Short mmCIF file of C-alpha atoms in Angstrom, two decimals:
data_model
loop_
_atom_site.label_atom_id
_atom_site.label_comp_id
_atom_site.label_asym_id
_atom_site.label_seq_id
_atom_site.Cartn_x
_atom_site.Cartn_y
_atom_site.Cartn_z
CA MET A 10 0.00 0.00 0.00
CA ALA A 11 1.07 3.55 -0.56
CA ALA A 12 2.58 5.46 2.34
CA PRO A 13 -0.04 7.45 4.27
CA ASP A 14 -0.19 11.18 3.80
CA PRO A 15 1.15 12.72 7.04
CA THR A 16 -0.50 16.08 6.30
CA PRO A 17 -4.16 17.05 5.87
CA THR A 18 -5.43 16.70 2.32
CA GLY A 19 -5.94 20.45 1.94
CA LEU A 20 -9.13 19.67 -0.01
CA ARG A 21 -12.83 20.05 0.64
CA PHE A 22 -15.09 17.70 -1.31
CA ALA A 23 -18.61 17.85 -2.72
CA VAL A 24 -20.24 14.74 -4.20
CA SER A 25 -23.34 14.53 -6.41
CA VAL A 26 -25.04 11.52 -7.99
CA ASP A 27 -27.21 11.81 -11.11
CA VAL A 28 -29.41 8.81 -11.89
CA ARG A 29 -32.70 8.20 -13.65
CA ARG A 30 -35.03 7.86 -10.69
CA ASP A 31 -37.70 5.64 -12.29
CA GLN A 32 -36.48 2.09 -12.90
CA GLN A 33 -38.04 -1.18 -13.94
CA PRO A 34 -37.80 -3.74 -11.11
CA HIS A 35 -36.14 -7.08 -11.80
CA HIS A 36 -34.19 -9.58 -9.75
CA ASP A 37 -30.99 -8.29 -11.40
CA THR A 38 -31.47 -4.68 -12.47
CA ARG A 39 -28.49 -2.67 -13.68
CA ILE A 40 -28.54 1.02 -12.77
CA ASP A 41 -26.03 3.52 -14.19
CA ALA A 42 -25.28 6.79 -12.41
CA HIS A 43 -23.00 9.74 -13.04
CA VAL A 44 -20.95 10.59 -9.96
CA ARG A 45 -19.28 13.99 -9.91
CA VAL A 46 -16.68 14.82 -7.25
CA LYS A 47 -15.58 18.43 -6.88
CA ALA A 48 -12.42 19.06 -4.86
CA THR A 49 -11.73 22.60 -3.64
CA GLY A 50 -8.38 23.61 -2.21
CA THR A 51 -8.26 24.80 1.39
CA GLY A 52 -5.50 26.44 3.38
CA PRO A 53 -2.64 28.64 2.24
CA ARG A 54 -0.51 26.00 0.55
CA ASP A 55 -0.74 25.78 -3.26
CA GLN A 56 2.19 23.41 -3.76
CA ARG A 57 3.25 20.29 -1.94
CA PRO A 58 6.78 20.67 -0.52
CA ALA A 59 9.34 19.00 -2.74
CA THR A 60 10.63 17.12 0.32
CA GLU A 61 7.45 15.00 0.18
CA LEU A 62 8.15 13.76 -3.37
CA ALA A 63 10.26 10.82 -4.53
CA VAL A 64 10.78 10.56 -8.31
CA VAL A 65 12.54 7.94 -10.43
CA LEU A 66 13.64 9.06 -13.90
CA ALA A 67 14.06 6.01 -16.15
CA LEU A 68 15.70 6.43 -19.56
CA ASP A 69 15.02 3.61 -22.02
CA VAL A 70 16.62 4.62 -25.34
CA GLY A 71 18.54 3.01 -28.16
CA PRO A 72 22.03 3.99 -29.33
CA ALA A 73 20.75 6.47 -31.94
CA ARG A 74 19.15 8.63 -29.24
CA ARG A 75 21.82 8.46 -26.59
CA ARG A 76 23.36 11.90 -27.21
CA ASP A 77 20.09 13.87 -27.31
CA ALA A 78 18.63 11.89 -24.41
CA ALA A 79 21.67 12.52 -22.22
CA ALA A 80 21.51 16.26 -22.93
CA ALA A 81 17.76 16.38 -22.19
CA LEU A 82 18.18 14.38 -18.99
CA ALA A 83 20.97 16.71 -17.81
CA ALA A 84 18.70 19.73 -18.41
CA ALA A 85 15.83 18.06 -16.55
CA LEU A 86 18.06 17.27 -13.57
CA ARG A 87 19.29 20.86 -13.32
CA ALA A 88 15.64 22.01 -13.10
CA LEU A 89 14.65 19.71 -10.22
CA PRO A 90 13.16 21.51 -7.21
CA ASP A 91 15.43 21.56 -4.17
CA GLY A 92 14.52 18.95 -1.57
CA LEU A 93 13.19 16.40 -4.06
CA SER A 94 14.32 12.80 -3.58
CA PHE A 95 15.39 11.42 -6.95
CA ALA A 96 17.13 8.53 -8.67
CA VAL A 97 18.06 7.94 -12.31
CA LEU A 98 17.86 4.59 -14.09
CA GLY A 99 19.35 4.15 -17.54
CA GLY A 100 20.66 1.48 -19.84
CA ALA A 101 20.50 -2.26 -19.34
CA GLY A 102 23.09 -4.44 -17.65
CA ASP A 103 23.19 -8.16 -17.12
CA ASP A 104 20.67 -7.84 -14.28
CA GLY A 105 18.23 -5.47 -16.00
CA PRO A 106 18.03 -1.66 -15.86
CA GLY A 107 21.13 -0.01 -14.46
CA ARG A 108 21.29 2.80 -11.92
CA CYS A 109 22.96 5.93 -13.24
CA TYR A 110 22.59 8.20 -10.22
CA PRO A 111 23.27 8.52 -7.34
CA LEU A 112 26.68 6.92 -7.47
CA ARG A 113 26.38 5.68 -3.87
CA GLY A 114 23.17 4.69 -2.18
CA PRO A 115 19.71 4.40 -3.73
CA TRP A 116 18.51 8.02 -3.48
CA ALA A 117 19.81 11.57 -3.87
CA LEU A 118 18.35 14.72 -2.33
CA ALA A 119 18.23 17.60 -4.81
CA ASP A 120 20.28 20.69 -4.01
CA THR A 121 22.61 22.85 -6.11
CA ASP A 122 25.65 20.57 -5.79
CA GLU A 123 23.70 17.32 -6.09
CA LYS A 124 21.92 18.46 -9.25
CA ARG A 125 25.22 19.58 -10.77
CA ARG A 126 26.83 16.19 -10.05
CA ALA A 127 23.78 14.35 -11.37
CA ALA A 128 23.75 16.35 -14.61
CA PHE A 129 27.47 15.67 -15.05
CA SER A 130 26.91 11.93 -14.50
CA VAL A 131 24.34 11.39 -17.24
CA GLY A 132 27.19 10.38 -19.51
CA ARG A 133 27.08 7.09 -17.59
CA VAL A 134 23.64 6.32 -19.03
CA ALA A 135 24.39 3.52 -21.46
CA PRO A 136 21.86 2.85 -24.24
CA THR A 137 20.26 -0.54 -24.65
CA HIS A 138 22.51 -2.28 -27.16
CA ASP A 139 21.05 -3.62 -30.36
CA ASP A 140 22.63 -7.04 -29.76
CA ARG A 141 20.98 -7.45 -26.34
CA PRO A 142 17.27 -8.17 -25.81
CA PRO A 143 15.37 -5.29 -24.25
CA PRO A 144 14.81 -5.53 -20.50
CA GLY A 145 11.06 -5.13 -20.94
CA TYR A 146 8.86 -2.48 -19.37
CA GLY A 147 8.21 -4.87 -16.51
CA ALA A 148 11.91 -4.75 -15.59
CA TRP A 149 11.79 -0.94 -15.37
CA LEU A 150 8.76 -1.19 -13.11
CA ALA A 151 10.45 -3.75 -10.88
CA ALA A 152 13.58 -1.59 -10.55
CA ALA A 153 11.48 1.46 -9.67
CA ARG A 154 9.45 -0.52 -7.15
CA ALA A 155 12.61 -1.68 -5.39
CA LEU A 156 13.77 1.93 -5.08
CA PHE A 157 10.44 3.28 -3.85
CA GLY A 158 10.37 0.56 -1.21
CA GLN A 159 13.29 2.37 0.42
CA ARG A 160 11.70 5.84 0.26
CA PRO A 161 8.24 5.90 1.91
CA LEU A 162 7.30 9.47 1.00
CA PRO A 163 3.69 10.57 0.35
CA VAL A 164 4.10 11.06 -3.43
CA ARG A 165 6.13 8.45 -5.31
CA HIS A 166 6.25 8.71 -9.08
CA LEU A 167 8.05 7.12 -12.03
CA ILE A 168 8.75 9.06 -15.23
CA LEU A 169 9.65 6.56 -17.95
CA VAL A 170 11.19 8.09 -21.07
CA THR A 171 11.21 5.51 -23.85
CA ASP A 172 11.65 5.13 -27.58
CA GLY A 173 10.09 1.67 -27.49
CA GLY A 174 13.20 -0.34 -26.77
CA GLY A 175 11.86 -1.46 -23.40
CA HIS A 176 8.95 -3.42 -24.84
CA ASP A 177 9.31 -7.18 -24.81
CA PRO A 178 6.25 -8.69 -26.62
CA ALA A 179 7.07 -12.12 -25.24
CA GLY A 180 6.67 -10.90 -21.68
CA GLU A 181 3.11 -9.55 -21.83
CA ALA A 182 1.87 -11.74 -18.95
CA GLU A 183 4.78 -10.76 -16.71
CA PHE A 184 4.23 -7.11 -17.66
CA GLY A 185 0.60 -7.25 -16.56
CA ALA A 186 1.63 -8.85 -13.28
CA GLY A 187 4.29 -6.16 -12.83
CA ILE A 188 1.70 -3.41 -13.19
CA ALA A 189 -0.53 -5.12 -10.63
CA ALA A 190 2.39 -5.44 -8.20
CA CYS A 191 3.15 -1.72 -8.46
CA ARG A 192 -0.45 -0.53 -8.17
CA GLY A 193 -0.77 1.50 -4.98
CA GLU A 194 3.02 1.69 -4.54
CA PHE A 195 3.66 4.54 -6.98
CA SER A 196 2.17 6.32 -9.99
CA ALA A 197 3.78 6.65 -13.42
CA ASP A 198 3.98 8.89 -16.48
CA VAL A 199 5.37 7.89 -19.88
CA LEU A 200 7.10 10.17 -22.38
CA ALA A 201 7.38 8.47 -25.79
CA LEU A 202 10.17 9.53 -28.16
CA GLY A 203 10.09 8.95 -31.93
CA VAL A 204 7.52 6.58 -33.45
CA ASP A 205 9.01 3.10 -32.96
CA TRP A 206 6.89 2.22 -29.95
CA ASP A 207 3.67 0.32 -29.46
CA PRO A 208 1.01 2.50 -27.77
CA ALA A 209 -0.84 -0.44 -26.16
CA PRO A 210 1.63 -1.34 -23.36
CA LEU A 211 2.33 2.32 -22.61
CA LEU A 212 -1.37 3.01 -22.18
CA ALA A 213 -1.78 -0.12 -20.06
CA LEU A 214 1.07 1.05 -17.83
CA THR A 215 -0.26 4.56 -17.28
CA GLU A 216 -3.87 3.47 -16.82
CA GLY A 217 -2.85 0.84 -14.30
CA LEU A 218 -0.60 3.26 -12.40
CA HIS A 219 -2.82 6.36 -12.67
CA GLY A 220 -0.59 8.52 -14.84
CA THR A 221 -0.45 9.96 -18.33
CA ALA A 222 1.20 8.86 -21.57
CA ASP A 223 2.23 11.47 -24.11
CA THR A 224 4.70 12.04 -26.89
CA ALA A 225 7.74 14.26 -26.43
CA PRO A 226 10.63 15.50 -28.57
CA ASP A 227 14.06 14.01 -28.05
CA ARG A 228 14.86 17.15 -26.04
CA PHE A 229 12.26 16.21 -23.46
CA ALA A 230 13.41 18.26 -20.46
CA PRO A 231 10.42 20.69 -20.51
CA ALA A 232 8.01 17.75 -20.41
CA VAL A 233 9.73 16.35 -17.31
CA THR A 234 9.66 19.77 -15.64
CA GLU A 235 5.92 20.10 -16.34
CA ALA A 236 5.26 16.62 -14.94
CA LEU A 237 7.03 17.57 -11.70
CA ARG A 238 5.10 20.83 -11.52
CA ARG A 239 1.86 18.86 -11.77
CA LEU A 240 2.97 16.46 -9.05
CA ARG A 241 3.55 19.35 -6.68
CA ARG A 242 -0.08 20.40 -7.10
CA VAL A 243 -1.21 17.04 -5.70
CA ARG A 244 -2.89 17.65 -2.35
CA SER A 245 -3.67 14.01 -1.57
CA PRO A 246 -1.73 11.09 -3.14
CA GLU A 247 -4.54 8.60 -2.55
CA LEU A 248 -8.19 8.66 -1.47
CA PRO A 249 -10.87 5.99 -1.65
CA VAL A 250 -14.19 6.51 -3.35
CA THR A 251 -16.44 4.42 -1.11
CA VAL A 252 -19.75 2.97 -2.32
CA THR A 253 -21.91 1.47 0.43
CA GLY A 254 -24.94 -0.49 -0.75
CA ARG A 255 -28.03 -2.01 0.77
CA PRO A 256 -28.10 -5.82 1.01
CA ALA A 257 -30.21 -5.82 -2.18
CA VAL A 258 -27.22 -4.42 -4.12
CA THR A 259 -25.40 -7.40 -5.59
CA GLY A 260 -22.58 -5.76 -7.53
CA VAL A 261 -20.82 -2.41 -7.89
CA ALA A 262 -18.48 -1.15 -10.63
CA LEU A 263 -16.85 2.28 -10.84
CA SER A 264 -14.75 3.81 -13.60
CA GLU A 265 -13.20 7.26 -13.86
CA ARG A 266 -14.14 9.00 -17.11
CA GLN A 267 -12.65 12.46 -16.60
CA PRO A 268 -10.04 13.88 -16.40
CA ARG A 269 -8.54 10.48 -17.27
CA GLN A 270 -9.93 7.06 -18.10
CA HIS A 271 -9.32 4.55 -15.33
CA ALA A 272 -11.10 1.30 -14.56
CA LEU A 273 -11.03 1.06 -10.77
CA VAL A 274 -10.83 -2.15 -8.75
CA PRO A 275 -12.53 -2.31 -5.33
CA ALA A 276 -10.55 -3.46 -2.33
CA ALA A 277 -11.88 -6.58 -0.64
CA ALA A 278 -13.31 -6.07 2.86
CA PRO A 279 -14.86 -9.33 4.12
CA GLU A 280 -15.94 -7.67 7.35
CA HIS A 281 -17.94 -5.11 5.33
CA PRO A 282 -19.51 -7.15 2.50
CA HIS A 283 -21.66 -4.25 1.27
CA ARG A 284 -18.88 -1.65 1.18
CA TYR A 285 -16.70 -1.13 -1.89
CA ASP A 286 -13.54 0.99 -1.58
CA PHE A 287 -12.07 2.15 -4.90
CA ALA A 288 -8.57 3.61 -4.61
CA THR A 289 -8.03 6.85 -6.54
CA HIS A 290 -4.80 8.82 -6.84
CA GLN A 291 -3.18 12.23 -7.21
CA TRP A 292 -5.98 14.50 -6.06
CA GLU A 293 -5.67 18.20 -6.71
CA PRO A 294 -8.32 20.95 -6.88
CA GLY A 295 -10.73 20.23 -9.72
CA THR A 296 -13.62 18.02 -10.82
CA ARG A 297 -13.70 14.31 -11.54
CA ASP A 298 -16.48 12.37 -13.25
CA TYR A 299 -17.19 8.69 -12.66
CA LEU A 300 -19.61 6.18 -14.10
CA LEU A 301 -21.13 4.09 -11.32
CA ALA A 302 -22.95 0.86 -12.19
CA VAL A 303 -24.81 -1.14 -9.54
CA ARG A 304 -26.84 -4.30 -9.82
CA ALA A 305 -29.79 -4.65 -7.49
CA ASP A 306 -32.42 -7.24 -6.67
CA ALA A 307 -35.79 -5.48 -6.54
CA SER A 308 -37.85 -8.60 -5.78
CA ALA A 309 -38.37 -7.70 -2.10
CA ASP A 310 -38.63 -3.91 -2.44
CA PRO A 311 -41.84 -1.86 -2.41
CA LEU A 312 -43.01 -0.20 -5.61
CA GLY A 313 -43.60 3.47 -6.27
CA VAL A 314 -41.56 4.87 -3.36
CA LEU A 315 -38.09 6.42 -3.30
CA LEU A 316 -35.44 3.98 -2.07
CA GLN A 317 -31.82 4.71 -1.22
CA LEU A 318 -29.85 1.87 -2.78
CA ALA A 319 -26.37 3.14 -1.97
CA THR A 320 -24.25 6.07 -0.88
CA VAL A 321 -21.07 7.42 -2.48
CA SER A 322 -18.47 8.99 -0.17
CA VAL A 323 -15.20 10.82 -0.79
CA GLY A 324 -13.15 12.63 1.85
CA GLY A 325 -16.06 12.95 4.29
CA ALA A 326 -18.61 14.12 1.69
CA THR A 327 -21.51 11.77 0.87
CA ALA A 328 -24.34 11.64 -1.66
CA PRO A 329 -27.14 9.05 -2.00
CA LEU A 330 -28.15 6.92 -4.98
CA VAL A 331 -31.95 7.02 -4.92
CA VAL A 332 -34.34 5.23 -7.30
CA ARG A 333 -38.02 4.29 -7.49
CA TRP A 334 -39.25 0.93 -8.75
CA LEU A 335 -42.20 1.42 -11.10
CA PRO A 336 -45.36 -0.69 -10.82
CA PRO A 337 -45.93 -3.26 -13.59
CA GLY A 338 -47.09 -1.77 -16.85
CA VAL A 339 -45.85 1.75 -16.08
CA ALA A 340 -43.35 2.95 -18.69
CA VAL A 341 -40.08 4.53 -17.63
CA GLY A 342 -40.41 8.30 -17.99
CA ALA A 343 -37.88 10.94 -18.95
CA GLY A 344 -38.01 13.00 -15.78
CA GLY A 345 -36.18 12.62 -12.51
CA GLY A 346 -32.53 12.96 -13.51
CA GLY A 347 -30.13 10.72 -15.36
CA GLY A 348 -29.50 13.03 -18.29
CA THR A 349 -25.79 13.33 -17.71
CA VAL A 350 -25.40 9.54 -17.73
CA ASP A 351 -26.56 9.45 -21.33
CA ALA A 352 -24.20 12.28 -22.28
CA MET A 353 -21.31 10.45 -20.59
CA ASN A 354 -22.10 7.16 -22.29
CA ALA A 355 -22.35 8.83 -25.70
CA ALA A 356 -19.03 10.59 -25.15
CA THR A 357 -17.39 7.34 -24.02
CA ARG A 358 -18.64 5.53 -27.15
CA MET A 359 -17.23 8.39 -29.21
CA ARG A 360 -13.77 8.18 -27.66
CA THR A 361 -13.72 4.38 -27.87
CA ALA A 362 -14.52 4.59 -31.59
CA LEU A 363 -11.78 7.18 -32.06
CA GLU A 364 -9.25 4.95 -30.29
CA ARG A 365 -10.27 1.95 -32.39
CA GLY A 366 -9.99 4.00 -35.56
CA TYR A 367 -6.40 4.89 -34.74
CA ALA A 368 -5.65 1.27 -33.81
CA ALA A 369 -7.00 0.13 -37.20
CA LEU A 370 -4.48 2.38 -38.95
CA ASP A 371 -1.54 0.73 -37.19
CA PRO A 372 -1.27 -1.57 -39.14
CA MET A 373 -3.46 -0.24 -41.96
CA SER A 374 -7.03 -1.56 -42.02
CA ARG A 375 -8.74 1.19 -44.00
CA GLU A 376 -12.31 -0.16 -43.97
CA GLU A 377 -12.35 -0.66 -40.19
CA ALA A 378 -10.71 2.71 -39.60
CA GLU A 379 -13.32 4.50 -41.69
CA ARG A 380 -16.12 2.70 -39.87
CA GLN A 381 -14.79 3.62 -36.42
CA PHE A 382 -13.85 7.19 -37.33
CA GLY A 383 -17.27 7.61 -38.92
CA LEU A 384 -19.00 6.59 -35.69
CA ALA A 385 -16.77 8.93 -33.68
CA VAL A 386 -17.47 11.85 -36.03
CA ARG A 387 -21.24 11.25 -36.01
CA LEU A 388 -21.35 11.18 -32.22
CA ALA A 389 -19.09 14.23 -32.06
CA HIS A 390 -21.57 16.14 -34.23
CA GLU A 391 -24.47 15.08 -32.01
CA ILE A 392 -22.89 16.12 -28.71
CA GLY A 393 -20.77 19.02 -29.92
CA ALA A 394 -17.28 17.58 -29.37
CA ASP A 395 -15.38 19.62 -31.94
CA TRP A 396 -11.98 18.37 -30.75
CA VAL A 397 -12.79 14.94 -32.20
CA LEU A 398 -13.35 16.41 -35.66
CA THR A 399 -9.96 18.13 -35.43
CA LYS A 400 -8.24 14.87 -34.49
CA VAL A 401 -9.87 12.87 -37.28
CA ARG A 402 -8.88 15.45 -39.89
CA THR A 403 -5.20 14.76 -39.15
CA VAL A 404 -5.55 11.28 -40.67
CA ALA A 405 -8.72 11.33 -42.79
CA ASP A 406 -11.18 13.49 -44.75
CA ILE A 407 -14.62 14.07 -43.24
CA VAL A 408 -17.03 13.79 -46.18
CA ASP A 409 -20.29 14.10 -44.19
CA GLY A 410 -19.92 14.56 -40.46
CA ALA A 411 -23.61 14.30 -39.59
CA GLN A 412 -23.85 10.95 -41.41
CA GLY A 413 -20.47 9.74 -40.17
CA LEU A 414 -18.93 9.43 -43.62
CA VAL A 415 -15.12 9.45 -43.50
CA ARG A 416 -12.44 8.64 -46.07
CA VAL A 417 -8.90 7.57 -45.18
CA GLY A 418 -6.23 8.39 -47.76
CA PRO A 419 -3.88 5.84 -49.34
CA THR A 420 -1.16 6.60 -46.79
CA VAL A 421 -1.09 8.01 -43.28
CA ASP A 422 1.82 9.19 -41.19
CA ARG A 423 2.78 6.53 -38.67
CA GLY A 424 3.91 9.06 -36.10
CA THR A 425 0.62 10.98 -36.31
CA VAL A 426 -1.34 7.76 -35.76
CA ARG A 427 0.61 6.70 -32.69
CA GLU A 428 0.62 10.18 -31.20
CA GLY A 429 -3.12 10.28 -31.71
CA ARG A 430 -3.65 7.05 -29.80
CA LEU A 431 -1.76 8.34 -26.78
CA GLN A 432 -3.34 11.78 -26.82
CA VAL A 433 -6.90 10.53 -27.20
CA ALA A 434 -6.53 8.07 -24.34
CA SER A 435 -5.18 10.75 -21.99
CA GLY A 436 -7.15 13.69 -23.38
CA PRO A 437 -10.47 15.29 -22.46
CA LEU A 438 -13.74 13.44 -22.90
CA LEU A 439 -16.44 16.10 -22.93
CA ASP A 440 -17.52 19.17 -21.04
CA LEU A 441 -20.16 17.16 -19.22
CA PRO A 442 -23.21 19.15 -18.13
CA ALA A 443 -23.90 19.80 -14.47
CA HIS A 444 -26.59 17.69 -12.84
CA ALA A 445 -29.92 19.35 -13.48
CA GLU A 446 -33.27 19.09 -11.73
CA GLY A 447 -36.54 20.88 -12.36
CA THR A 448 -39.50 21.03 -14.70
CA PRO A 449 -38.63 19.36 -18.02
CA GLY A 450 -38.69 21.20 -21.31
CA LYS A 451 -38.41 19.74 -24.83
CA CYS A 452 -35.47 18.88 -27.11
CA PRO A 453 -35.94 20.90 -30.34
CA GLY A 454 -34.74 17.93 -32.39
CA CYS A 455 -36.63 14.88 -31.14
CA ARG A 456 -39.07 16.62 -28.75
CA HIS A 457 -37.90 14.45 -25.83
CA ALA A 458 -38.33 15.93 -22.35
CA ALA A 459 -35.26 17.79 -21.06
CA GLY A 460 -34.56 19.51 -17.75
CA PRO A 461 -34.09 23.31 -17.74
CA GLY A 462 -30.38 23.01 -16.91
CA ALA A 463 -29.65 20.20 -19.37
CA ARG A 464 -27.09 20.86 -22.08
CA TYR A 465 -27.64 17.63 -24.05
CA CYS A 466 -30.76 15.66 -24.93
CA ILE A 467 -30.78 12.31 -23.12
CA ALA A 468 -32.59 10.63 -26.04
CA CYS A 469 -30.68 11.79 -29.14
CA GLY A 470 -27.59 13.43 -27.60
CA ARG A 471 -28.21 16.75 -29.37
CA ARG A 472 -26.65 19.85 -27.76
CA LEU A 473 -29.47 21.96 -26.27
#
């Protein structure tokens, strides 16, 4: 488990749950809800002291990039905040990734002299040789985990800079196990250099360890500096989102949709069989959106009355999940909330289609790419996500956006495709509307009922 935060979170939380109140009762009814958590900073401190951060910089590059990578790493080391605990891994020896700095002991504490010595020592970073198999991303994770085990600070973070040499396709199973072993021990960002890398394992790594994956130039020092600046805005390294259900609730699933996509795994608590604790990481002031799915047995519940099926709690703030089972023969109506769930699901389908479109281009599968991009573009038109249209135009022509008609040219740039996959996975989803209550109005397109504060129609997805 991650080291506990010795200081107060410095955050005040507000939780809201949007769900369609009227539900059809069955013995196994699935109910989707949009959970929004707003974190507001409290107290005078805007940045976490650098003394509370431990960072491992891992450099996984081939011989062709050694010179530029060493220069970028030296610049990044000179810009470290004083008081930061840091270590540098680089190159591959007989036993896996080698330690470049510090020269003695596992960790260095950043100050003027230490940063100067570290920058001077980056010449010791040896590239992974072409005649030696790559250590595999799992080996970098294992080396970082061993280091973090000796530095129990509140924020522990790996920045892996790679040009793809660390991927060992034969070790996929071990890589997945390595991610699971590191979950809760530290978080991780990936900076991808060049285009000779496979996006899939990098995205798996950052999703599993609650970080971001992005492309960077060979002179990547500014990207490292920005990552450290973001880490210092973290008020709480880890907080659980707790869902507590009634005995009738038979299953709970929670996934973060914004600002990043993360499938969350509940911690087992045999002594509390109806409580589900989902670990979340790197909290700073801002808003997070989650999709909550519960399964409930309505066979013993009364009909036509409001029932609290569960509560959602974060940092002392709690909101209820309330539904009403309709009598037989009564159709589910449009009122009573739930509009933002439909907007979230439409936006998620859109991003999934965009990701699959990029994946179909690497390697080239034009028909599948056009089908997926077409779906993404059509949904983007319906919910007003203009950023998706911009992304698609980098690799294809939009013939008819409203109909989802897209044409991919005879060739596409490989680097643009792979950059797109990383950026879409870590990028924004949608400016989701706030939860709205009140007297419903009408969607001008399909005439479906819509609350006065709704920004999207829950039936057709049209922007209101």
